[in-house]
Short mmCIF file of C-alpha atoms in Angstrom, two decimals:
data_model
loop_
_atom_site.label_atom_id
_atom_site.label_comp_id
_atom_site.label_asym_id
_atom_site.label_seq_id
_atom_site.Cartn_x
_atom_site.Cartn_y
_atom_site.Cartn_z
CA MET L 1 144.43 -68.80 25.86
CA ARG L 2 144.98 -65.19 26.84
CA SER L 3 142.57 -62.31 26.34
CA PRO L 4 140.91 -62.02 22.91
CA GLU L 5 143.30 -59.18 22.01
CA HIS L 6 146.56 -61.07 22.57
CA ARG L 7 147.96 -64.58 22.20
CA ARG L 8 151.28 -66.05 23.37
CA THR L 9 153.71 -68.12 21.32
CA VAL L 10 155.88 -70.90 22.75
CA PRO L 11 159.30 -72.27 21.72
CA ARG L 12 159.19 -74.27 18.51
CA THR L 13 161.71 -76.71 19.95
CA ALA L 14 158.91 -78.06 22.11
CA GLY L 15 157.79 -80.67 19.58
CA LEU L 16 161.28 -82.18 19.39
CA LEU L 17 161.64 -82.16 23.17
CA ALA L 18 158.31 -83.94 23.49
CA THR L 19 159.37 -86.69 21.12
CA LEU L 20 162.79 -87.21 22.70
CA LEU L 21 161.70 -87.10 26.31
CA GLY L 22 158.67 -89.23 25.57
CA LEU L 23 160.98 -92.05 24.52
CA LEU L 24 163.08 -91.80 27.69
CA LEU L 25 160.61 -91.26 30.53
CA PRO L 26 158.72 -94.20 32.07
CA LEU L 27 155.01 -94.16 32.55
CA LEU L 28 153.74 -92.36 35.62
CA ALA L 29 152.19 -94.23 38.52
CA VAL L 30 149.43 -92.73 40.61
CA THR L 31 149.06 -93.22 44.33
CA THR L 32 145.54 -92.58 45.58
CA PRO L 33 145.21 -91.19 49.09
CA ALA L 34 144.18 -93.87 51.59
CA ALA L 35 141.11 -91.95 52.72
CA HIS L 36 139.25 -88.99 51.31
CA ALA L 37 135.93 -87.24 51.53
CA ALA L 38 132.91 -88.90 49.98
CA PRO L 39 132.08 -87.05 46.73
CA THR L 40 128.89 -85.05 46.51
CA GLY L 41 128.95 -84.60 42.73
CA PHE L 42 131.52 -85.34 40.06
CA ARG L 43 134.36 -87.60 41.18
CA VAL L 44 137.47 -89.29 39.80
CA GLU L 45 137.90 -93.07 39.90
CA ASN L 46 140.67 -95.01 38.15
CA GLY L 47 141.53 -92.02 36.01
CA ARG L 48 137.95 -91.51 34.83
CA LEU L 49 135.62 -88.60 35.53
CA LEU L 50 132.31 -89.88 36.87
CA GLU L 51 129.06 -88.15 37.69
CA ALA L 52 127.48 -88.57 41.12
CA SER L 53 125.32 -91.31 39.58
CA GLY L 54 128.46 -93.25 38.60
CA ASN L 55 127.97 -92.44 34.92
CA ASP L 56 131.22 -92.02 33.00
CA PHE L 57 131.28 -88.43 31.73
CA VAL L 58 133.28 -87.39 28.65
CA MET L 59 133.37 -83.65 28.02
CA ARG L 60 132.46 -82.49 24.56
CA GLY L 61 132.31 -78.74 24.62
CA VAL L 62 133.33 -75.21 23.82
CA ASN L 63 135.11 -72.35 25.59
CA HIS L 64 133.13 -69.12 25.98
CA ALA L 65 134.86 -65.80 26.84
CA HIS L 66 132.19 -64.60 29.25
CA THR L 67 134.28 -62.09 31.21
CA TRP L 68 134.92 -60.01 28.06
CA TYR L 69 131.47 -60.58 26.56
CA ALA L 70 129.09 -60.57 29.51
CA ASP L 71 126.31 -59.33 27.25
CA ARG L 72 126.56 -62.51 25.16
CA ILE L 73 125.16 -64.90 27.76
CA ASP L 74 122.75 -66.22 25.12
CA ALA L 75 125.81 -67.94 23.64
CA LEU L 76 125.25 -70.77 26.14
CA ALA L 77 121.96 -71.68 24.49
CA HIS L 78 123.61 -71.56 21.08
CA ILE L 79 126.48 -73.76 22.30
CA LYS L 80 123.99 -76.27 23.65
CA ALA L 81 122.23 -76.31 20.28
CA THR L 82 125.42 -77.71 18.69
CA GLY L 83 125.06 -80.82 20.83
CA ALA L 84 127.75 -79.83 23.34
CA ASN L 85 127.46 -81.24 26.85
CA THR L 86 129.95 -78.84 28.50
CA VAL L 87 130.95 -75.19 28.35
CA ARG L 88 134.16 -73.78 29.82
CA VAL L 89 133.41 -70.24 30.96
CA VAL L 90 136.10 -67.56 31.24
CA LEU L 91 135.84 -65.54 34.47
CA SER L 92 138.02 -62.83 36.04
CA SER L 93 139.10 -62.36 39.64
CA GLY L 94 139.22 -58.61 38.98
CA ASP L 95 143.00 -58.44 38.93
CA ARG L 96 143.31 -58.00 35.15
CA TRP L 97 139.76 -57.59 33.93
CA THR L 98 136.37 -56.68 35.41
CA ARG L 99 135.62 -59.01 38.32
CA ASN L 100 132.82 -61.51 37.95
CA ASP L 101 131.12 -61.36 41.35
CA ALA L 102 129.13 -64.07 43.11
CA SER L 103 125.87 -62.83 41.61
CA ASP L 104 127.24 -63.11 38.08
CA VAL L 105 128.75 -66.53 38.76
CA ALA L 106 125.40 -67.73 40.11
CA ASP L 107 123.70 -66.44 36.96
CA VAL L 108 126.21 -68.24 34.73
CA ILE L 109 125.61 -71.50 36.61
CA ALA L 110 121.85 -71.03 36.36
CA ARG L 111 122.16 -70.47 32.60
CA CYS L 112 124.34 -73.58 32.24
CA LYS L 113 121.74 -75.64 34.08
CA GLN L 114 118.92 -74.08 32.12
CA ASN L 115 120.68 -75.21 28.94
CA ARG L 116 121.58 -78.65 30.36
CA LEU L 117 125.33 -77.98 30.16
CA ILE L 118 128.03 -78.94 32.62
CA CYS L 119 129.80 -75.74 33.68
CA VAL L 120 133.60 -75.65 33.84
CA LEU L 121 134.45 -72.29 35.42
CA GLU L 122 137.98 -70.88 35.11
CA VAL L 123 139.84 -67.79 36.35
CA HIS L 124 141.79 -66.22 33.49
CA ASP L 125 143.90 -63.71 35.44
CA THR L 126 146.59 -66.36 36.14
CA THR L 127 147.46 -66.68 32.45
CA GLY L 128 151.23 -66.70 31.92
CA TYR L 129 152.19 -65.90 35.53
CA GLY L 130 155.91 -65.26 35.84
CA GLU L 131 156.16 -64.05 32.27
CA GLN L 132 153.04 -61.99 31.59
CA SER L 133 152.82 -58.60 33.28
CA GLY L 134 149.83 -58.38 35.61
CA ALA L 135 149.21 -62.12 35.85
CA VAL L 136 148.41 -63.40 39.33
CA THR L 137 149.20 -66.54 41.29
CA LEU L 138 147.17 -69.69 41.70
CA SER L 139 146.88 -68.79 45.37
CA ARG L 140 145.21 -65.53 44.36
CA ALA L 141 142.85 -67.48 42.07
CA ALA L 142 141.97 -69.78 44.97
CA ASP L 143 141.14 -66.70 47.05
CA TYR L 144 138.74 -65.61 44.31
CA TRP L 145 136.95 -68.97 44.33
CA ILE L 146 136.60 -68.76 48.09
CA SER L 147 135.13 -65.25 47.76
CA VAL L 148 132.37 -66.50 45.41
CA ARG L 149 131.79 -69.82 47.16
CA SER L 150 128.18 -68.85 47.95
CA ALA L 151 127.41 -69.22 44.23
CA LEU L 152 129.18 -72.58 43.99
CA ALA L 153 128.00 -74.38 47.13
CA GLY L 154 125.63 -77.22 46.33
CA GLN L 155 126.51 -77.20 42.63
CA GLU L 156 129.08 -80.03 42.74
CA ASP L 157 127.11 -82.20 40.30
CA HIS L 158 126.87 -79.39 37.73
CA VAL L 159 130.11 -77.40 38.15
CA ILE L 160 133.81 -78.17 37.83
CA VAL L 161 136.24 -75.55 39.16
CA ASN L 162 139.21 -74.93 36.84
CA ILE L 163 141.44 -73.16 39.37
CA GLY L 164 143.42 -70.92 36.99
CA ASN L 165 144.03 -70.66 33.26
CA GLU L 166 147.57 -71.45 32.01
CA PRO L 167 149.04 -70.56 35.42
CA HIS L 168 152.68 -70.25 34.37
CA GLY L 169 154.35 -69.02 31.20
CA ASN L 170 157.80 -70.16 30.12
CA THR L 171 159.46 -68.53 33.15
CA GLY L 172 159.23 -70.00 36.63
CA TYR L 173 157.26 -73.02 35.46
CA ALA L 174 159.24 -75.27 37.85
CA ASN L 175 157.06 -73.79 40.62
CA TRP L 176 153.92 -75.20 39.01
CA THR L 177 153.86 -78.38 41.09
CA ALA L 178 154.14 -76.74 44.51
CA ASP L 179 151.81 -73.88 43.52
CA THR L 180 149.16 -76.26 42.24
CA LYS L 181 149.28 -78.49 45.31
CA ALA L 182 148.96 -75.46 47.59
CA ALA L 183 145.98 -74.07 45.66
CA ILE L 184 144.19 -77.43 45.79
CA GLN L 185 144.80 -77.66 49.53
CA LYS L 186 143.58 -74.10 50.09
CA LEU L 187 140.29 -74.87 48.38
CA ARG L 188 139.82 -78.17 50.21
CA ASP L 189 140.57 -76.45 53.52
CA ALA L 190 137.87 -73.90 52.63
CA GLY L 191 135.33 -76.70 52.22
CA PHE L 192 135.22 -77.06 48.43
CA GLU L 193 133.99 -80.53 47.45
CA HIS L 194 133.92 -79.90 43.70
CA THR L 195 136.00 -81.71 41.16
CA LEU L 196 138.98 -79.40 40.55
CA MET L 197 140.68 -78.94 37.19
CA VAL L 198 144.29 -77.77 36.90
CA ASP L 199 145.92 -76.38 33.76
CA ALA L 200 149.46 -77.11 32.63
CA PRO L 201 152.25 -74.51 32.72
CA ASN L 202 154.12 -73.22 29.63
CA TRP L 203 151.04 -71.28 28.56
CA GLY L 204 149.03 -74.46 29.04
CA GLN L 205 151.05 -76.59 26.59
CA ASP L 206 153.49 -78.30 29.01
CA TRP L 207 156.34 -78.54 26.51
CA THR L 208 158.68 -79.03 29.49
CA PHE L 209 156.51 -81.95 30.71
CA THR L 210 156.29 -80.36 34.15
CA MET L 211 152.64 -81.35 34.57
CA ARG L 212 153.06 -84.73 32.92
CA ASP L 213 155.93 -85.78 35.16
CA ASN L 214 154.44 -84.41 38.40
CA ALA L 215 150.76 -85.17 37.86
CA ALA L 216 150.81 -88.25 40.10
CA SER L 217 152.15 -86.33 43.09
CA VAL L 218 149.70 -83.48 42.51
CA PHE L 219 146.79 -85.91 42.35
CA ALA L 220 147.98 -87.61 45.54
CA ALA L 221 148.13 -84.22 47.28
CA ASP L 222 144.36 -83.75 46.85
CA PRO L 223 142.76 -85.12 50.03
CA ASP L 224 139.56 -85.76 48.03
CA ALA L 225 141.40 -87.50 45.15
CA ASN L 226 139.21 -85.46 42.84
CA THR L 227 141.48 -83.47 40.50
CA VAL L 228 141.47 -83.52 36.68
CA PHE L 229 144.42 -82.34 34.57
CA SER L 230 143.98 -80.08 31.54
CA ILE L 231 146.40 -79.77 28.61
CA HIS L 232 146.03 -77.01 25.99
CA MET L 233 147.01 -78.17 22.51
CA TYR L 234 148.18 -75.59 20.01
CA GLY L 235 151.45 -75.38 18.06
CA VAL L 236 153.40 -77.68 20.40
CA PHE L 237 151.06 -80.53 19.44
CA ASP L 238 151.53 -80.48 15.69
CA THR L 239 152.16 -84.21 15.13
CA ALA L 240 150.10 -87.30 15.79
CA ALA L 241 152.97 -88.89 17.74
CA GLU L 242 153.15 -86.03 20.24
CA ILE L 243 149.40 -86.03 20.84
CA SER L 244 149.10 -89.78 21.23
CA ASP L 245 152.15 -90.04 23.49
CA TYR L 246 151.10 -87.25 25.82
CA LEU L 247 147.50 -88.35 26.30
CA GLY L 248 148.40 -92.04 26.33
CA ARG L 249 150.77 -91.64 29.26
CA PHE L 250 148.02 -90.18 31.44
CA VAL L 251 145.62 -92.96 30.51
CA ALA L 252 148.22 -95.65 31.22
CA ALA L 253 148.93 -94.08 34.62
CA ARG L 254 145.19 -93.87 35.42
CA LEU L 255 145.37 -90.10 35.74
CA PRO L 256 142.38 -88.05 34.50
CA ILE L 257 143.21 -85.76 31.57
CA VAL L 258 141.16 -83.53 29.24
CA VAL L 259 142.15 -81.27 26.36
CA GLY L 260 140.94 -78.04 27.92
CA GLU L 261 141.72 -75.88 24.87
CA PHE L 262 142.75 -76.52 21.27
CA GLY L 263 142.34 -75.07 17.82
CA HIS L 264 142.91 -75.87 14.17
CA ASP L 265 145.65 -73.29 13.68
CA HIS L 266 147.74 -70.94 15.79
CA SER L 267 150.46 -68.34 15.68
CA ASP L 268 152.98 -70.78 17.25
CA GLY L 269 152.35 -73.57 14.75
CA ASN L 270 149.69 -75.76 13.20
CA PRO L 271 148.09 -78.13 15.73
CA ASP L 272 146.91 -81.49 14.43
CA GLU L 273 143.25 -81.11 15.29
CA ASP L 274 142.21 -84.26 13.41
CA THR L 275 144.44 -86.40 15.62
CA ILE L 276 143.32 -84.55 18.78
CA LEU L 277 139.72 -85.40 17.92
CA ALA L 278 140.44 -88.97 16.87
CA VAL L 279 142.65 -89.87 19.85
CA THR L 280 140.33 -88.34 22.44
CA ARG L 281 137.51 -90.42 20.96
CA GLN L 282 139.61 -93.58 20.98
CA LEU L 283 140.73 -93.05 24.58
CA GLY L 284 137.38 -91.75 25.82
CA LEU L 285 138.83 -88.38 26.87
CA GLY L 286 137.10 -85.01 27.00
CA TYR L 287 137.88 -81.94 24.93
CA LEU L 288 136.86 -78.26 24.92
CA GLY L 289 137.55 -76.28 21.76
CA TRP L 290 138.66 -72.65 21.82
CA SER L 291 136.43 -70.70 21.36
CA TRP L 292 132.85 -69.77 20.48
CA SER L 293 133.46 -66.19 19.29
CA GLY L 294 135.17 -62.89 20.08
CA ASN L 295 138.84 -63.66 19.42
CA GLY L 296 141.12 -60.80 18.39
CA GLY L 297 144.76 -59.87 18.03
CA GLY L 298 145.22 -61.80 14.80
CA VAL L 299 143.67 -65.10 15.88
CA GLU L 300 140.12 -64.37 14.84
CA TYR L 301 140.33 -67.65 12.89
CA LEU L 302 139.76 -69.44 16.25
CA ASP L 303 136.16 -68.19 16.32
CA MET L 304 133.68 -71.02 15.75
CA VAL L 305 130.95 -68.59 14.70
CA THR L 306 131.22 -65.07 13.34
CA ASP L 307 130.20 -62.23 15.68
CA PHE L 308 128.42 -64.66 18.04
CA ASP L 309 125.91 -65.52 15.30
CA PRO L 310 125.16 -69.28 15.46
CA ASN L 311 123.94 -69.13 11.88
CA ARG L 312 127.40 -68.06 10.62
CA PRO L 313 129.78 -70.91 11.47
CA THR L 314 133.42 -70.58 10.45
CA ALA L 315 135.56 -73.31 8.92
CA TRP L 316 136.89 -74.12 12.40
CA GLY L 317 133.38 -74.22 13.80
CA GLU L 318 132.17 -76.55 11.06
CA ARG L 319 135.14 -78.86 11.66
CA LEU L 320 134.76 -79.10 15.43
CA LEU L 321 130.99 -78.98 15.69
CA ASP L 322 129.93 -81.15 12.75
CA GLY L 323 133.05 -82.92 11.45
CA PRO L 324 134.36 -86.46 12.10
CA ASP L 325 134.83 -87.15 15.85
CA GLY L 326 133.37 -83.71 16.51
CA ILE L 327 130.80 -82.57 19.03
CA ALA L 328 127.64 -83.51 17.14
CA ALA L 329 128.99 -87.00 16.42
CA THR L 330 130.33 -87.89 19.86
CA SER L 331 128.68 -85.79 22.59
CA GLU L 332 126.38 -87.36 25.19
CA GLU L 333 124.38 -85.21 27.59
CA ALA L 334 125.27 -85.44 31.28
CA ALA L 335 123.21 -88.00 33.17
CA VAL L 336 122.26 -85.37 35.74
CA TYR L 337 120.02 -83.89 33.04
CA GLY L 338 118.70 -87.27 31.98
CA SER L 339 115.19 -86.94 33.46
CA GLY L 340 112.73 -86.28 30.68
CA SER L 341 110.16 -83.58 31.26
CA GLY L 342 107.48 -86.20 31.76
CA ASP L 343 109.45 -87.89 34.55
CA ASP L 344 110.33 -84.77 36.55
CA THR L 345 107.60 -84.00 39.06
CA THR L 346 109.75 -82.29 41.71
CA ALA L 347 109.27 -78.52 41.89
CA PRO L 348 112.17 -76.15 42.55
CA THR L 349 112.65 -74.66 45.98
CA ALA L 350 111.27 -71.19 46.62
CA PRO L 351 113.52 -68.33 45.50
CA GLY L 352 114.98 -66.00 48.10
CA THR L 353 113.07 -62.96 49.29
CA PRO L 354 113.42 -60.26 46.62
CA SER L 355 115.11 -56.97 47.48
CA ALA L 356 114.26 -53.67 45.80
CA SER L 357 116.73 -51.16 44.41
CA ALA L 358 116.79 -48.30 41.89
CA VAL L 359 113.23 -47.37 42.88
CA THR L 360 111.89 -44.53 40.74
CA ALA L 361 108.44 -43.08 40.26
CA SER L 362 107.83 -45.53 37.42
CA SER L 363 110.13 -48.54 37.92
CA VAL L 364 111.94 -50.79 40.39
CA THR L 365 114.72 -53.37 40.10
CA LEU L 366 114.18 -56.60 42.06
CA ARG L 367 116.86 -59.18 42.96
CA TRP L 368 116.49 -62.52 44.73
CA GLY L 369 118.44 -65.58 45.74
CA ALA L 370 118.47 -68.46 43.24
CA ALA L 371 116.16 -71.42 43.70
CA THR L 372 117.48 -74.99 43.45
CA ASP L 373 116.06 -77.94 41.56
CA ALA L 374 116.87 -81.63 41.09
CA VAL L 375 117.38 -81.08 37.35
CA GLY L 376 117.73 -77.33 36.88
CA VAL L 377 115.87 -74.05 37.24
CA THR L 378 115.00 -72.61 33.83
CA GLY L 379 113.37 -69.31 34.76
CA TYR L 380 111.56 -67.07 37.20
CA ASP L 381 108.17 -65.32 37.19
CA VAL L 382 107.85 -62.02 39.05
CA VAL L 383 104.31 -61.41 40.23
CA ARG L 384 102.50 -58.42 41.67
CA ILE L 385 100.21 -59.22 44.59
CA ASP L 386 97.14 -57.01 44.92
CA ALA L 387 94.30 -57.82 47.36
CA GLY L 388 95.32 -61.48 47.28
CA ALA L 389 95.32 -61.71 43.46
CA GLU L 390 98.51 -62.26 41.43
CA SER L 391 99.53 -60.92 38.05
CA THR L 392 102.82 -61.74 36.30
CA VAL L 393 104.80 -58.57 35.60
CA ALA L 394 108.18 -59.99 34.46
CA THR L 395 109.74 -63.26 33.34
CA THR L 396 113.48 -63.86 33.32
CA ALA L 397 116.11 -66.61 33.25
CA GLY L 398 118.29 -64.73 35.75
CA THR L 399 117.85 -63.65 39.35
CA SER L 400 116.93 -60.01 38.76
CA ALA L 401 114.32 -58.07 36.82
CA THR L 402 113.29 -54.46 36.30
CA VAL L 403 109.56 -53.82 36.56
CA SER L 404 108.46 -50.67 34.74
CA GLY L 405 105.18 -48.90 34.06
CA LEU L 406 104.53 -48.17 37.73
CA THR L 407 102.59 -45.20 39.11
CA ALA L 408 104.24 -42.52 41.24
CA ALA L 409 103.55 -42.44 44.99
CA THR L 410 101.98 -45.91 44.93
CA SER L 411 102.59 -49.00 47.09
CA TYR L 412 103.26 -52.34 45.40
CA THR L 413 103.93 -55.89 46.63
CA PHE L 414 106.05 -58.29 44.59
CA ALA L 415 107.10 -61.95 44.90
CA VAL L 416 108.86 -64.53 42.70
CA TYR L 417 108.27 -68.11 41.52
CA ALA L 418 110.89 -70.45 40.00
CA ARG L 419 110.21 -72.86 37.11
CA ASP L 420 112.05 -75.93 35.82
CA ALA L 421 112.24 -77.50 32.35
CA ALA L 422 109.32 -79.81 33.11
CA GLY L 423 107.09 -76.86 33.95
CA ASN L 424 107.05 -77.47 37.69
CA ARG L 425 106.55 -74.25 39.64
CA SER L 426 108.10 -73.56 43.03
CA PRO L 427 106.35 -72.26 46.11
CA ARG L 428 106.10 -68.48 46.08
CA SER L 429 108.95 -66.51 47.64
CA ALA L 430 108.40 -64.16 50.53
CA ALA L 431 107.08 -60.80 49.35
CA VAL L 432 108.67 -57.37 49.25
CA ALA L 433 106.72 -54.11 49.56
CA VAL L 434 107.80 -51.12 47.47
CA THR L 435 106.47 -47.57 47.43
CA THR L 436 107.34 -45.45 44.43
CA PRO L 437 108.34 -41.84 45.14
CA PRO L 438 106.25 -38.88 44.00
CA GLY L 439 107.06 -37.22 40.71
CA GLY L 440 107.99 -39.21 37.70
CA THR L 441 107.66 -36.39 35.21
CA ALA L 442 110.67 -34.95 33.46
CA GLY L 443 111.55 -31.41 34.45
CA ALA L 444 113.29 -31.57 37.85
CA CYS L 445 116.48 -32.91 36.27
CA GLU L 446 118.10 -33.50 32.94
CA VAL L 447 121.00 -35.87 32.24
CA GLY L 448 123.38 -35.78 29.32
CA TYR L 449 125.51 -38.85 28.57
CA ARG L 450 128.24 -39.04 25.98
CA VAL L 451 131.20 -41.23 25.10
CA THR L 452 134.33 -39.10 24.81
CA GLY L 453 136.73 -41.82 23.66
CA GLU L 454 136.82 -45.52 22.81
CA TRP L 455 139.43 -48.24 22.41
CA PRO L 456 139.26 -52.06 22.13
CA GLY L 457 137.68 -53.30 25.35
CA GLY L 458 137.28 -49.88 26.96
CA PHE L 459 135.98 -46.35 26.73
CA GLN L 460 135.75 -42.99 28.49
CA GLY L 461 132.48 -41.24 29.22
CA GLU L 462 130.98 -38.08 30.64
CA VAL L 463 127.67 -37.59 32.46
CA THR L 464 126.23 -34.11 32.99
CA VAL L 465 123.50 -33.72 35.61
CA ARG L 466 121.43 -30.52 35.30
CA ASN L 467 119.02 -29.25 37.95
CA THR L 468 116.02 -27.92 36.03
CA GLY L 469 113.99 -27.24 39.19
CA GLY L 470 113.54 -24.02 41.13
CA SER L 471 115.60 -24.92 44.22
CA ALA L 472 119.07 -26.27 44.85
CA VAL L 473 119.79 -30.00 45.15
CA ASP L 474 121.97 -30.70 48.19
CA GLY L 475 123.32 -34.24 47.93
CA TRP L 476 122.19 -36.65 45.29
CA THR L 477 122.12 -40.24 44.03
CA LEU L 478 122.08 -40.89 40.29
CA ARG L 479 121.03 -44.24 38.79
CA TRP L 480 121.07 -45.79 35.36
CA ALA L 481 121.44 -49.20 33.68
CA PHE L 482 123.99 -50.01 30.99
CA PRO L 483 122.34 -51.76 28.01
CA ALA L 484 125.28 -53.84 26.71
CA GLY L 485 127.33 -55.16 29.61
CA GLN L 486 129.51 -52.08 30.09
CA ARG L 487 131.16 -51.68 33.48
CA ILE L 488 132.66 -48.64 35.21
CA THR L 489 136.31 -49.04 36.18
CA HIS L 490 137.06 -45.56 37.59
CA MET L 491 135.05 -42.37 38.16
CA TRP L 492 135.69 -38.80 39.21
CA GLY L 493 132.95 -36.49 40.55
CA GLY L 494 131.06 -39.31 42.28
CA THR L 495 131.35 -42.74 43.85
CA PRO L 496 129.93 -45.57 41.72
CA VAL L 497 128.56 -48.94 42.81
CA GLN L 498 127.62 -51.38 40.05
CA SER L 499 125.58 -54.56 40.34
CA GLY L 500 125.15 -56.24 36.99
CA ALA L 501 123.88 -53.57 34.61
CA GLU L 502 122.61 -51.28 37.39
CA VAL L 503 124.83 -48.31 38.31
CA THR L 504 124.32 -46.17 41.42
CA VAL L 505 126.45 -43.03 41.83
CA THR L 506 126.54 -40.93 44.99
CA SER L 507 127.84 -37.38 44.86
CA ALA L 508 131.34 -36.38 45.86
CA SER L 509 131.73 -33.54 48.34
CA TYR L 510 132.58 -31.11 45.57
CA THR L 511 129.64 -32.11 43.33
CA ALA L 512 126.97 -32.57 46.04
CA SER L 513 125.34 -29.18 45.55
CA ILE L 514 123.57 -28.43 42.26
CA PRO L 515 122.04 -24.93 42.24
CA ALA L 516 118.77 -24.23 40.46
CA SER L 517 119.46 -24.17 36.71
CA GLY L 518 123.02 -25.37 37.48
CA SER L 519 124.81 -28.60 36.57
CA VAL L 520 127.68 -30.87 37.58
CA ALA L 521 129.78 -33.15 35.39
CA LEU L 522 131.07 -36.65 36.11
CA GLY L 523 133.82 -38.39 34.19
CA PHE L 524 134.60 -42.09 34.10
CA THR L 525 136.43 -44.88 32.34
CA GLY L 526 134.75 -48.19 31.63
CA SER L 527 135.14 -51.59 30.05
CA ARG L 528 133.07 -52.97 27.22
CA SER L 529 132.93 -56.25 25.34
CA GLY L 530 131.40 -55.21 22.05
CA THR L 531 129.01 -52.45 21.08
CA ASN L 532 128.74 -49.42 23.36
CA PRO L 533 125.20 -47.98 23.26
CA SER L 534 124.24 -45.24 25.70
CA PRO L 535 121.84 -45.72 28.63
CA THR L 536 118.34 -44.49 27.87
CA ALA L 537 116.96 -43.65 31.34
CA PHE L 538 118.32 -41.92 34.45
CA SER L 539 116.90 -41.08 37.86
CA LEU L 540 118.09 -38.52 40.41
CA ASN L 541 117.13 -39.08 44.05
CA GLY L 542 114.42 -41.47 42.87
CA ALA L 543 112.84 -39.13 40.31
CA ASP L 544 113.05 -39.79 36.59
CA CYS L 545 115.14 -37.32 34.57
CA SER L 546 114.77 -36.22 31.01
CA VAL L 547 117.63 -37.24 28.74
CA ALA L 548 119.47 -34.55 26.82
#
């Protein structure tokens, strides 16, 4: 699918073409490369997706639009509660939407593992390339995966890399085969050992059968023989015959196929969701329904729950999650999570040494490298070390935490432990020493923040920094944290750097000097995924400011 604001239709002749061509074309035959790398996690054998243990794995899951709703990461726990064993997570390379950096990708993976879900990660910026303005190539998507490889390395038994969403529209789709082969090769050359997933062209629905008729050669082009094909089933797949024929051909050719997206209705026709569910069960194929919540542009009916509330399922959600052949009835948890808490006695590795940022007179933000665990890290405990004694000051599922309530002009030492689902605790990380600056009382600065305009997915804001002290400020750094996943896309009056929720702005040459009782104003545009509350705390050069 495209962004939650827009959806693409496809030619209605596609169903007829599928029926006619399906009668004429022979079954595909797959040629497996003679030699390939030994798998380190998921692998493909005889057209089946297997876990590292050799367990046959059948996806039963949900798509989640993370890149537009980064503040809704708790959706993964709610998706798991439905019985799902997989979540397909929407990410952005930064070409069309706000980029999900390596830190965010690592956090998503950690949350998937915490919730015992297999993580299918996809780049959405490729959607409709050749027809959709702004869409990027599969090669560009491969570059993105390479840029965040640090978050993916070692996760081959928990993560499948879906190279690019719906990578061609209905223009230029003949290039899909060569483009897909090249992207696979680029990732293998870069050292990726993950199972790769590739979407069909024609907005994912392959009404031209480009993927179907070239899948064998694409699979053979993967030196690891570890590629899975993904078909998206909307209006093109509105009859039982079309669904059975398409999926059956892949199974007969021993080529791995999953239904990476589908719904119960769509603007381009009425997909036959009952047959999709029944046939995937009969053939032992995976499926991932679109989508948990947050759809817009007239297809809000594809939400499985209303406003991300798991207690408000929609008709589509009830059908997919609890209906015949649905997730609750057919899903089996991945074997990699099969160790019960009583059997797991292996502690996670120690987290990375924490680093300190946004240090004020009363708070500090700590970040650390993720720990690893045989089953999955479920959380972290941040401790203060004082004269050899420890006290827990923060607990989090992610790899960062803000510790507040500190005293000005005081030295602190912090470290981090990791925990797994069985309660095993890691060795303690190396420690970081932090000294809070003097001050901490409001009066030296005052910050006013206001939203000057909003639109779906974005907004414009203004920040006024007032010097309430008795001497001029010459050069400054302003910090705050967004409370609801907002991200700055452009700023004037300062240079912003954003890491997660934390924003650090350094002065421009023309705003660096703030005279006593004077002020400067910054303007910016930003992206948002839902509500748009204002930050509640600001610091200037390490000192807390009052909020106007």
